[in-house]
Short mmCIF file of C-alpha atoms in Angstrom, two decimals:
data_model
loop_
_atom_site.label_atom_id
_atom_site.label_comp_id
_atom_site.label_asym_id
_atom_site.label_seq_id
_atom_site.Cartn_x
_atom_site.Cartn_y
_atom_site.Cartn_z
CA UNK V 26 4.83 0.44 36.93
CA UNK V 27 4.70 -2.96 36.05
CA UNK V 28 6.10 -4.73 33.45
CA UNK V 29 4.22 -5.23 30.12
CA UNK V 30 4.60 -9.24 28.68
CA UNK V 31 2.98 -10.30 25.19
CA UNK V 32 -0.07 -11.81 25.86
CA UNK V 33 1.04 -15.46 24.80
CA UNK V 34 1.96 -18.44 25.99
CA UNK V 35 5.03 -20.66 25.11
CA UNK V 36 2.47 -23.32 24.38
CA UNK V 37 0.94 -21.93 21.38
CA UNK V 38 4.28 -20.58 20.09
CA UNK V 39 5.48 -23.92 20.00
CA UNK V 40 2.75 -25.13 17.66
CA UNK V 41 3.16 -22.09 15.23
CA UNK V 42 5.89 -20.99 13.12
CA UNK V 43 6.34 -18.62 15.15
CA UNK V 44 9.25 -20.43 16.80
CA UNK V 45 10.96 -20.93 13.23
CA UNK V 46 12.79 -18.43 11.59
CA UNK V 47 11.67 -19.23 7.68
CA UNK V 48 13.95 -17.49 5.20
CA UNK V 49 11.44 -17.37 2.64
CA UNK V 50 9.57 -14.92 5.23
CA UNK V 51 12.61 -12.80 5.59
CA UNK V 52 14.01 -12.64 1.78
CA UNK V 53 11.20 -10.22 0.58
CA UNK V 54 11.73 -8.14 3.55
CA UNK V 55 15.07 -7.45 3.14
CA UNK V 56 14.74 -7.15 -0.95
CA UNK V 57 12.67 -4.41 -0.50
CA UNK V 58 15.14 -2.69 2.12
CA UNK V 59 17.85 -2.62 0.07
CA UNK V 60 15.53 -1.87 -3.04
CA UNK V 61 14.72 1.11 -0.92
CA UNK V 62 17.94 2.42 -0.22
CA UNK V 63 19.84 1.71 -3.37
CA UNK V 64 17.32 1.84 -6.19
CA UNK V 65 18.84 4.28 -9.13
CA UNK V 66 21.79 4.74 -6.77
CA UNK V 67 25.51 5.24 -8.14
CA UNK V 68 28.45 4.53 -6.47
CA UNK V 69 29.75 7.07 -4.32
CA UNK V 70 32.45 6.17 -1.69
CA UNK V 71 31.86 8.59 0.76
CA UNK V 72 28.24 7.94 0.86
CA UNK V 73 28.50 3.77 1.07
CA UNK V 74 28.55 3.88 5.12
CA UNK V 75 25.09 5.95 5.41
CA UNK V 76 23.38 3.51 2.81
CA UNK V 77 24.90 0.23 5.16
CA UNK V 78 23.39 2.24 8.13
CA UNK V 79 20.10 2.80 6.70
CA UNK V 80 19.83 -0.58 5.19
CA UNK V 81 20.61 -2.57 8.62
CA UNK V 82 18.71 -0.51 10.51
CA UNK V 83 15.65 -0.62 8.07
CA UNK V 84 16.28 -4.78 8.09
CA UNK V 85 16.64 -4.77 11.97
CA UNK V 86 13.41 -2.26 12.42
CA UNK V 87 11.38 -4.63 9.69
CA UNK V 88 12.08 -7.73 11.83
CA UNK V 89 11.26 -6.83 15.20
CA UNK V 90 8.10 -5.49 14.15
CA UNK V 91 7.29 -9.10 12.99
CA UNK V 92 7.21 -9.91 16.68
CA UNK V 93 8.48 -13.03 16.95
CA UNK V 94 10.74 -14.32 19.14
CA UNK V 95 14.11 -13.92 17.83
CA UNK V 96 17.35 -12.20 18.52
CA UNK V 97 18.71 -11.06 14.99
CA UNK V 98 22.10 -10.07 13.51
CA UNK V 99 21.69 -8.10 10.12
CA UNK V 100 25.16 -7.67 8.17
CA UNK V 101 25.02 -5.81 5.10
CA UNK V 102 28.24 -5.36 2.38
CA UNK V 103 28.35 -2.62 -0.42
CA UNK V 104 30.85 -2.52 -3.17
CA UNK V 105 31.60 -0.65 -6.66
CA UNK V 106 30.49 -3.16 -9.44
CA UNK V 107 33.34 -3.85 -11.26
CA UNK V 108 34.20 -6.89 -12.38
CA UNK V 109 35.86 -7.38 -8.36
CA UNK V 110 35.56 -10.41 -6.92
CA UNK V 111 33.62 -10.98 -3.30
CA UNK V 112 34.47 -14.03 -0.78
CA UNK V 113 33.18 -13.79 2.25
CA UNK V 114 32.69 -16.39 5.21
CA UNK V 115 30.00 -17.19 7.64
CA UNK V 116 29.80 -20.06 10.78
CA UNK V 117 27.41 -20.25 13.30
CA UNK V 118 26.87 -23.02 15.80
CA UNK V 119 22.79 -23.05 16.43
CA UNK V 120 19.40 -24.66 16.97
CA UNK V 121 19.40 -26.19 13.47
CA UNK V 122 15.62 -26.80 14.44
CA UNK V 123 14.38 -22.85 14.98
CA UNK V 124 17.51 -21.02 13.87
CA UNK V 125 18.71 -19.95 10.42
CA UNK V 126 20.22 -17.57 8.10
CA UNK V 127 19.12 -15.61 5.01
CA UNK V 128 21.50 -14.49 2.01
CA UNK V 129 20.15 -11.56 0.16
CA UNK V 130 22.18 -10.62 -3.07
CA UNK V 131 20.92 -7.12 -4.75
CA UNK V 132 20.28 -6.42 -7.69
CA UNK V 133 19.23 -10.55 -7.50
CA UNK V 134 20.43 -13.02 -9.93
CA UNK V 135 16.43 -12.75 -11.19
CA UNK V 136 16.53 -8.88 -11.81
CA UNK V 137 20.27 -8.69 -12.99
CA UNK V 138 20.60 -5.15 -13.92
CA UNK V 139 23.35 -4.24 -16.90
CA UNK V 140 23.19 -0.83 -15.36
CA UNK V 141 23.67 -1.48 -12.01
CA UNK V 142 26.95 0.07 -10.30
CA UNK V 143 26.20 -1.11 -6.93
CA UNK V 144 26.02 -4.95 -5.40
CA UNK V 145 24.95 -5.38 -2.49
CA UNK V 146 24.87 -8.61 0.14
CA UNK V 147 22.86 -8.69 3.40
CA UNK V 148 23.10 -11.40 6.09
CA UNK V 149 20.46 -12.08 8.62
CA UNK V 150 20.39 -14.58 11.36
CA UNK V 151 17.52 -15.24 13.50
CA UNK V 152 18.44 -17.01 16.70
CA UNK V 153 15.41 -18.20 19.06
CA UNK V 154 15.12 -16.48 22.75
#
C-alpha cells in the first residue's frame, strides 16, 4: 500500500511556527502531565519509576499529537522533598533558530506547595526534522 505523507508542503511550514519549537507552547503541556501523575501523591520509592514512565510517555504522546515537525527527547527526575539539593547538567549543540529546550519544575515556583513531598523536573528538547 502506499505510503501516507501529511498533506503539506515545506513552503508553508516555513512561514508558520510550525518550524519553531516555542517553549511557552510546551510548558503548559507538560505542567499538566506531571499535575496528572503526581497531584496529592506521596513519596513512595518503589513507586517513583512507574510515575517517570507515565509522565514521559504522557509528555512524549502530548507532543507528537501536536504534529509538528520535531524529533523530541523528554527527561523527567523525581525526588523525596527534603531539604536535598538537585544539580543537574544539560548541553546540546542545535539549530539555535528552530530548536530549543523547556525546563518544567513541579510543584512551580508560582504554586509552591508547603505540603508537597514530591519535586519533580522534566526536560524537553524539540529538534527540527
Amino acid at each position: 500500500p502506499p505510503i501516507a505523507h501529511n498533506s503539506f508542503a515545506m513552503d508553508d511550514l516555513q512561514t508558520s511556527d510550525a518550524l519553531t519549537f516555542i517553549p511557552e507552547q510546551i510548558e503548559p503541556l507538560v505542567q499538566e502531565a506531571i499535575e496528572a501523575v503526581l497531584k496529592d501523591k506521596v513519596f513512595n520509592d518503589k513507586l517513583v519509576q512507574g510515575w517517570v514512565d507515565d509522565i514521559c510517555s504522557n509528555v512524549t504522546k502530548e507532543l507528537v499529537e501536536t504534529n509538528k515537525p520535531f524529533k523530541y527527547l523528554v527527561s523527567c527526575t523525581i525526588m523525596q522533598k527534603n531539604g536535598a539539593g538537585l544539580h543537574a547538567g544539560h548541553s546540546c549543540f542545535w539549530d539555535v533558530a528552530n530548536d530549543s529546550t523547556v525546563m518544567v519544575r513541579w510543584p512551580s515556583e508560582k504554586r509552591k506547595d508547603p505540603n508537597a513531598r514530591v519535586v519533580c523536573m522534566v526536560a524537553v528538547y524539540g529538534l527540527a526534522f
